[in-house]
Short mmCIF file of C-alpha atoms and ligand atoms in Angstrom, two decimals:
data_model
loop_
_atom_site.label_atom_id
_atom_site.label_comp_id
_atom_site.label_asym_id
_atom_site.label_seq_id
_atom_site.Cartn_x
_atom_site.Cartn_y
_atom_site.Cartn_z
CA MET A 1 -0.37 -123.42 -13.70
CA LYS A 2 -3.51 -123.52 -11.66
CA LYS A 3 -4.30 -120.14 -9.85
CA ILE A 4 -3.78 -120.00 -6.25
CA ASN A 5 -7.13 -119.54 -4.31
CA LEU A 6 -6.25 -116.69 -1.97
CA ALA A 7 -7.94 -115.27 1.20
CA ILE A 8 -7.03 -111.96 2.70
CA SER A 9 -7.82 -111.30 6.35
CA GLY A 10 -8.08 -107.75 7.66
CA CYS A 11 -9.26 -106.77 4.13
CA LEU A 12 -10.41 -103.23 5.04
CA GLY A 13 -7.00 -102.46 6.71
CA ARG A 14 -4.19 -100.52 5.22
CA MET A 15 -2.39 -103.71 4.03
CA GLY A 16 -5.62 -105.55 3.36
CA LYS A 17 -6.63 -102.95 0.76
CA GLN A 18 -3.12 -103.05 -0.72
CA LEU A 19 -3.13 -106.84 -1.00
CA ILE A 20 -6.47 -106.69 -2.76
CA LYS A 21 -5.13 -104.31 -5.23
CA SER A 22 -1.83 -106.10 -5.80
CA SER A 23 -3.49 -109.68 -6.07
CA LYS A 24 -6.04 -108.45 -8.55
CA SER A 25 -3.16 -107.48 -11.00
CA ASN A 26 -1.39 -110.77 -10.34
CA ASN A 27 -2.33 -113.61 -12.67
CA ASN A 28 -1.04 -116.20 -10.11
CA PHE A 29 -4.03 -115.64 -7.84
CA LYS A 30 -7.81 -115.96 -7.67
CA LEU A 31 -9.19 -113.95 -4.77
CA VAL A 32 -11.88 -116.30 -3.11
CA ALA A 33 -12.31 -114.82 0.50
CA LEU A 34 -12.01 -111.52 2.28
CA THR A 35 -12.49 -111.32 6.14
CA GLU A 36 -12.93 -108.62 8.58
CA SER A 37 -13.32 -108.55 12.47
CA LYS A 38 -16.99 -107.81 12.38
CA PRO A 39 -20.05 -108.85 10.18
CA LEU A 40 -20.36 -106.41 7.30
CA ASN A 41 -22.91 -106.36 4.49
CA LYS A 42 -20.27 -105.34 2.01
CA LYS A 43 -18.72 -106.85 -1.30
CA ILE A 44 -15.35 -106.12 -2.72
CA ALA A 45 -14.14 -107.51 -6.12
CA GLY A 46 -17.50 -109.41 -6.15
CA ILE A 47 -16.59 -111.10 -2.88
CA LYS A 48 -18.95 -110.76 0.19
CA LEU A 49 -16.85 -109.84 3.28
CA SER A 50 -17.10 -112.50 6.01
CA GLN A 51 -15.48 -113.35 9.27
CA ASN A 52 -12.75 -115.98 10.03
CA THR A 53 -14.73 -119.32 9.92
CA ASP A 54 -14.08 -122.88 8.49
CA GLN A 55 -16.61 -122.15 5.82
CA THR A 56 -14.93 -118.95 4.68
CA PHE A 57 -11.67 -120.58 4.24
CA GLU A 58 -12.79 -124.04 2.88
CA ASN A 59 -11.92 -123.16 -0.79
CA THR A 60 -8.72 -121.40 -0.05
CA ASP A 61 -5.12 -122.52 -0.83
CA VAL A 62 -3.36 -119.69 1.05
CA ILE A 63 -4.38 -117.22 3.61
CA ILE A 64 -2.52 -113.86 3.86
CA ASP A 65 -2.80 -112.23 7.26
CA PHE A 66 -1.83 -108.70 8.11
CA THR A 67 -4.08 -108.01 11.11
CA VAL A 68 -3.50 -108.27 14.85
CA PRO A 69 -1.98 -111.07 16.82
CA LYS A 70 -5.34 -112.30 18.21
CA CYS A 71 -6.68 -112.52 14.67
CA THR A 72 -3.58 -114.39 13.38
CA LEU A 73 -3.96 -117.01 16.01
CA GLU A 74 -7.69 -117.33 15.21
CA ILE A 75 -6.78 -118.02 11.53
CA LEU A 76 -4.07 -120.40 12.38
CA LYS A 77 -6.37 -122.58 14.46
CA ILE A 78 -8.78 -122.89 11.43
CA ALA A 79 -5.90 -123.20 8.91
CA SER A 80 -4.31 -126.02 10.79
CA LYS A 81 -7.69 -127.89 10.96
CA LEU A 82 -8.28 -127.31 7.27
CA LYS A 83 -4.61 -127.87 6.30
CA LYS A 84 -4.33 -124.47 4.68
CA LYS A 85 -1.07 -122.48 4.14
CA VAL A 86 -0.65 -119.18 5.81
CA VAL A 87 1.59 -116.06 5.14
CA ILE A 88 1.78 -113.93 8.35
CA GLY A 89 2.77 -110.32 8.09
CA THR A 90 1.19 -109.31 11.33
CA THR A 91 3.62 -108.08 14.07
CA GLY A 92 3.43 -107.39 17.73
CA PHE A 93 3.31 -110.93 18.95
CA SER A 94 4.11 -111.95 22.51
CA GLN A 95 6.60 -114.77 23.29
CA LYS A 96 3.65 -117.05 24.07
CA GLU A 97 1.92 -116.12 20.75
CA GLU A 98 5.24 -116.76 18.90
CA ASN A 99 5.47 -120.21 20.48
CA SER A 100 1.83 -120.99 19.29
CA ILE A 101 2.75 -120.15 15.86
CA LYS A 102 5.76 -122.39 16.04
CA LYS A 103 3.41 -125.24 17.20
CA TYR A 104 0.95 -124.61 14.41
CA SER A 105 3.90 -124.70 11.89
CA LYS A 106 4.34 -128.42 12.70
CA GLN A 107 0.84 -129.00 11.17
CA ILE A 108 0.92 -126.48 8.29
CA SER A 109 3.33 -124.41 6.08
CA ILE A 110 3.61 -120.90 7.51
CA LEU A 111 5.78 -118.09 6.07
CA LYS A 112 6.08 -115.37 8.75
CA ALA A 113 7.94 -112.11 8.33
CA GLY A 114 7.89 -108.86 10.25
CA ASN A 115 8.91 -107.20 6.95
CA MET A 116 8.20 -108.69 3.54
CA SER A 117 10.35 -106.38 1.58
CA LEU A 118 13.62 -107.53 -0.12
CA GLY A 119 15.34 -104.36 1.05
CA VAL A 120 14.67 -104.97 4.81
CA ASN A 121 15.63 -108.70 4.60
CA LEU A 122 18.87 -107.67 2.81
CA LEU A 123 19.49 -105.03 5.53
CA MET A 124 19.06 -107.64 8.18
CA TYR A 125 21.62 -109.80 6.37
CA LEU A 126 24.03 -106.85 6.17
CA THR A 127 23.41 -106.12 9.86
CA GLU A 128 24.49 -109.65 10.66
CA ILE A 129 27.77 -109.22 8.80
CA ALA A 130 28.43 -105.83 10.31
CA SER A 131 27.74 -107.18 13.87
CA LYS A 132 29.88 -110.28 13.21
CA SER A 133 32.77 -107.98 11.95
CA LEU A 134 32.71 -105.35 14.72
CA ASN A 135 34.35 -106.06 17.99
CA ASP A 136 32.77 -105.39 21.38
CA GLU A 137 34.03 -101.78 21.41
CA TYR A 138 31.05 -101.07 19.12
CA LEU A 139 27.72 -100.43 20.80
CA SER A 140 24.49 -100.58 18.79
CA LYS A 141 21.07 -99.14 18.78
CA ILE A 142 18.02 -99.24 16.47
CA PHE A 143 15.72 -96.37 15.35
CA GLU A 144 12.36 -96.73 13.55
CA ALA A 145 9.65 -94.39 12.50
CA HIS A 146 6.01 -95.34 11.37
CA HIS A 147 2.71 -93.68 10.79
CA LYS A 148 0.64 -92.48 13.84
CA HIS A 149 -1.80 -95.47 13.60
CA LYS A 150 0.69 -98.09 14.30
CA LYS A 151 -0.12 -99.89 17.60
CA ASP A 152 2.93 -101.98 18.37
CA TYR A 153 6.56 -100.80 19.07
CA PRO A 154 9.30 -101.50 18.51
CA SER A 155 8.23 -102.52 14.98
CA GLY A 156 8.54 -106.13 13.87
CA THR A 157 11.21 -104.92 11.45
CA ALA A 158 13.27 -103.32 14.23
CA LEU A 159 13.11 -106.47 16.28
CA MET A 160 14.26 -108.33 13.00
CA LEU A 161 17.33 -106.01 12.88
CA GLY A 162 17.95 -106.53 16.56
CA LYS A 163 17.88 -110.30 15.86
CA GLY A 164 20.45 -109.71 13.05
CA ILE A 165 22.82 -108.02 15.54
CA ALA A 166 22.30 -110.87 17.98
CA ASN A 167 22.84 -113.48 15.22
CA GLY A 168 26.14 -111.70 14.30
CA LYS A 169 27.40 -112.11 17.83
CA ASP A 170 26.02 -115.62 18.02
CA LYS A 171 23.80 -114.55 21.00
CA LYS A 172 20.18 -115.28 21.81
CA PHE A 173 18.15 -112.17 20.79
CA TYR A 174 16.07 -111.95 23.99
CA SER A 175 19.23 -111.75 25.97
CA VAL A 176 20.46 -108.55 24.18
CA ILE A 177 17.24 -106.47 24.13
CA GLY A 178 17.83 -103.26 25.98
CA LYS A 179 15.37 -100.38 26.46
CA LYS A 180 12.40 -99.75 24.24
CA PHE A 181 11.87 -95.86 23.87
CA LEU A 182 8.78 -94.18 22.23
CA ASN A 183 8.93 -90.73 20.63
CA LYS A 184 12.33 -89.82 22.09
CA LYS A 185 14.31 -87.02 20.49
CA ASN A 186 17.53 -88.76 21.30
CA PHE A 187 18.29 -92.12 22.75
CA PRO A 188 21.52 -93.75 24.08
CA TYR A 189 23.59 -96.71 23.12
CA GLY A 190 23.63 -99.28 25.76
CA GLU A 191 25.31 -102.42 26.69
CA LYS A 192 22.36 -104.10 25.21
CA ILE A 193 20.38 -102.94 21.99
CA ASN A 194 18.19 -99.95 22.70
CA PHE A 195 15.20 -99.12 20.45
CA ASN A 196 13.59 -95.83 19.72
CA SER A 197 10.18 -95.81 17.98
CA ILE A 198 8.72 -92.55 16.38
CA ARG A 199 5.04 -92.49 15.58
CA LYS A 200 4.17 -89.54 13.30
CA GLY A 201 1.95 -88.67 10.32
CA GLU A 202 1.61 -91.27 7.62
CA VAL A 203 5.29 -92.52 7.47
CA VAL A 204 5.19 -95.91 5.73
CA GLY A 205 8.41 -97.24 7.44
CA GLU A 206 11.90 -96.01 8.17
CA HIS A 207 14.56 -98.13 10.02
CA GLU A 208 18.27 -97.52 11.07
CA VAL A 209 20.75 -99.60 12.77
CA LEU A 210 23.66 -97.73 14.31
CA PHE A 211 27.01 -99.10 15.47
CA SER A 212 29.28 -96.70 17.48
CA SER A 213 32.85 -97.16 18.84
CA GLY A 214 32.89 -93.57 20.14
CA LYS A 215 35.44 -92.64 17.40
CA GLU A 216 33.20 -93.58 14.54
CA ILE A 217 29.51 -94.34 13.78
CA ILE A 218 28.37 -96.89 10.98
CA LYS A 219 24.74 -96.56 9.95
CA LEU A 220 22.60 -99.03 8.00
CA ASN A 221 19.23 -97.47 6.81
CA HIS A 222 16.09 -98.50 4.97
CA GLU A 223 13.22 -96.36 3.89
CA ALA A 224 9.81 -97.57 2.45
CA PHE A 225 7.56 -95.34 0.51
CA ASP A 226 4.84 -97.64 -0.81
CA ARG A 227 2.99 -100.44 0.90
CA ALA A 228 2.99 -102.43 -2.49
CA LEU A 229 6.56 -103.28 -1.35
CA TYR A 230 5.15 -105.41 1.33
CA SER A 231 2.19 -106.89 -0.61
CA ASP A 232 4.49 -107.81 -3.48
CA GLY A 233 6.62 -109.68 -0.97
CA ALA A 234 3.63 -111.47 0.58
CA LEU A 235 2.36 -112.57 -2.78
CA SER A 236 5.75 -113.92 -3.61
CA ALA A 237 5.71 -115.75 -0.34
CA ALA A 238 2.24 -117.25 -1.02
CA ILE A 239 3.63 -118.63 -4.34
CA TRP A 240 6.83 -119.89 -2.75
CA LEU A 241 4.90 -121.61 0.00
CA ARG A 242 2.82 -123.50 -2.55
CA THR A 243 5.19 -126.41 -2.73
CA LYS A 244 6.51 -126.37 0.88
CA LYS A 245 5.92 -128.99 3.51
CA PRO A 246 4.66 -127.98 6.99
CA GLY A 247 7.18 -125.77 8.76
CA LEU A 248 7.92 -122.15 9.90
CA TYR A 249 9.63 -120.14 6.98
CA SER A 250 10.81 -116.64 6.68
CA MET A 251 11.56 -114.20 3.72
CA ARG A 252 15.30 -115.15 4.27
CA ASP A 253 14.45 -118.71 3.24
CA LEU A 254 12.65 -117.46 0.07
CA LEU A 255 15.27 -114.82 -0.77
CA ASN A 256 18.01 -117.34 -0.09
CA PHE A 257 20.40 -114.83 1.58
CA LYS A 258 22.98 -117.13 3.15
N1 LIG B 1 5.31 -107.86 7.44
C1 LIG B 1 5.20 -106.71 6.69
O1 LIG B 1 5.90 -106.55 5.69
C2 LIG B 1 4.30 -105.72 7.08
C3 LIG B 1 3.51 -105.89 8.33
N2 LIG B 1 2.60 -105.01 8.72
C4 LIG B 1 1.77 -105.40 9.83
O2 LIG B 1 0.57 -105.74 9.47
C5 LIG B 1 -0.45 -105.49 10.55
C6 LIG B 1 -1.51 -104.64 10.03
O3 LIG B 1 -1.13 -103.36 9.53
P1 LIG B 1 -2.21 -102.41 8.88
O4 LIG B 1 -2.67 -102.99 7.77
O5 LIG B 1 -1.43 -101.08 8.85
O6 LIG B 1 -3.22 -102.37 10.05
P2 LIG B 1 -4.81 -101.91 9.93
O7 LIG B 1 -5.18 -101.65 11.43
O8 LIG B 1 -4.86 -100.88 8.98
O9 LIG B 1 -5.42 -103.26 9.51
C7 LIG B 1 -5.62 -104.32 10.32
C8 LIG B 1 -6.97 -104.88 9.90
O10 LIG B 1 -7.23 -106.19 10.54
C9 LIG B 1 -8.55 -106.26 10.93
N3 LIG B 1 -8.93 -107.18 11.90
C10 LIG B 1 -8.58 -107.05 13.32
N4 LIG B 1 -9.14 -108.21 13.87
C11 LIG B 1 -9.58 -108.97 12.89
C12 LIG B 1 -10.20 -110.27 12.83
N5 LIG B 1 -10.35 -111.00 13.95
N6 LIG B 1 -10.57 -110.69 11.59
C13 LIG B 1 -10.38 -110.13 10.47
N7 LIG B 1 -9.78 -108.85 10.45
C14 LIG B 1 -9.44 -108.34 11.75
C15 LIG B 1 -8.84 -104.71 11.41
O11 LIG B 1 -10.20 -104.48 11.48
P3 LIG B 1 -10.71 -103.51 12.66
O12 LIG B 1 -10.08 -102.11 12.27
O13 LIG B 1 -12.19 -103.61 12.60
O14 LIG B 1 -10.18 -104.05 14.00
C16 LIG B 1 -8.19 -103.96 10.24
O15 LIG B 1 -9.06 -103.81 9.16
C17 LIG B 1 0.34 -104.86 11.68
O16 LIG B 1 0.80 -105.76 12.59
C18 LIG B 1 1.67 -104.38 11.02
O17 LIG B 1 2.74 -104.26 11.79
C19 LIG B 1 2.24 -103.88 7.95
C20 LIG B 1 2.89 -103.69 6.79
C21 LIG B 1 4.03 -104.59 6.37
O1 LIG B 2 2.70 -101.20 10.65
C1 LIG B 2 3.31 -100.95 9.51
O2 LIG B 2 3.02 -100.08 8.80
C2 LIG B 2 4.53 -101.73 9.37
N1 LIG B 2 4.86 -102.81 10.14
C3 LIG B 2 5.82 -103.69 9.99
C4 LIG B 2 6.68 -103.60 11.18
O3 LIG B 2 6.13 -103.76 12.31
O4 LIG B 2 7.91 -103.61 11.00
C5 LIG B 2 6.60 -103.59 8.67
C6 LIG B 2 6.66 -102.25 8.10
O5 LIG B 2 7.70 -101.53 8.84
C7 LIG B 2 5.43 -101.44 8.11
#
C-alpha cells in the first residue's frame, strides 16, 4: 500500500521529537514536512524545518499536531483549504476553539484525542461503566500529575475522564465540572467533579478517578511511562483516518469500545 505522506507540527517539542522517532521506524509513513513556530535553519531526517504554510503541507496526506491551541487552529485553516486530514493531540482548547474544530471537521477528516493511548481510552470506558453503575450516594473526583513543563490544567485526559463520568450519568459534561485545583496536597469530593493537577519533575502522565460513598472508595488509575505510547496511538490514528470521510473522530471510534 502507498505510504502516507506525513507532516509533524511542533517537531522540536517533546511529542514532536517522539513522533519523528516513531514514524521513522513505521513503514506506513514517509515523513515529508516538519514545522515549528519560528523560522529555523535546521534539517531533521533530511527535511528542512519550516512554518505552517500552504506550501509546507501541499504534498502531505496527514498532519499530526501536538502543539498549542493557537497552532492547531492555524493548521486547521490550511488543512481545510488543502483538504488534508489532521490528527490532533494538542490539549487545552477553549470552548470557542473546540467549536471551531467541530466546524473544520465538516470540511475535513479530523481525529482529536486528549490522550492517544489505548489504556486511557479503556479507562474512560470503564469510568463510564462505573459512573452508570453507582448511585448518587457516590461522589467523584479526578487527580492527575504531569511534568513541570505542562502549561494546561486540568489535563486533556482528566477532562476526558470527567466526560466519562458525565456520560455514565447521561449528563452534559460542562454542567458537572466542579473546582480545578493546582498542586493541592488534598482535595475534596464535591457535588460536581473536582480536579487536582500536580506539576512536578518529568512525570509522563498519571490519572486517577475516585468514587466515594463515604463507606468505600473505588479508584480507577492509569500511569504512562513512555511518550511512545502516545505517538503509536497518533500514528494508528493517521492510518485509520486515511479512509474516513470528513468528520470529527475520537480514539474511541478507532478502538471501537462500545
Ligand atoms: N493526546 C495525547 O495523547 C497527548 C497530548 N499531548 C499534548 O500535546 C501538546 C504538546 O505537548 P508537548 O510536546 O509536551 O509540548 P512541547 O511544548 O514540548 O511542544 C510543543 C511544540 O509546539 C511548537 N509550536 C508552538 N507553536 C507552534 C506553531 N505555530 N507552529 C509550529 N510549532 C509550534 C512549540 O514550539 P515553541 O517551543 O517554539 O513554542 C513546541 O516545540 C500539549 O497540548 C499536550 O497536552 C502530549 C502528549 C500526549
Ligand atoms: O502534556 C502532556 O505531557 C500530556 N498531555 C495530555 C493531556 O493533557 O492529558 C496527554 C498525556 O497525559 C500527556
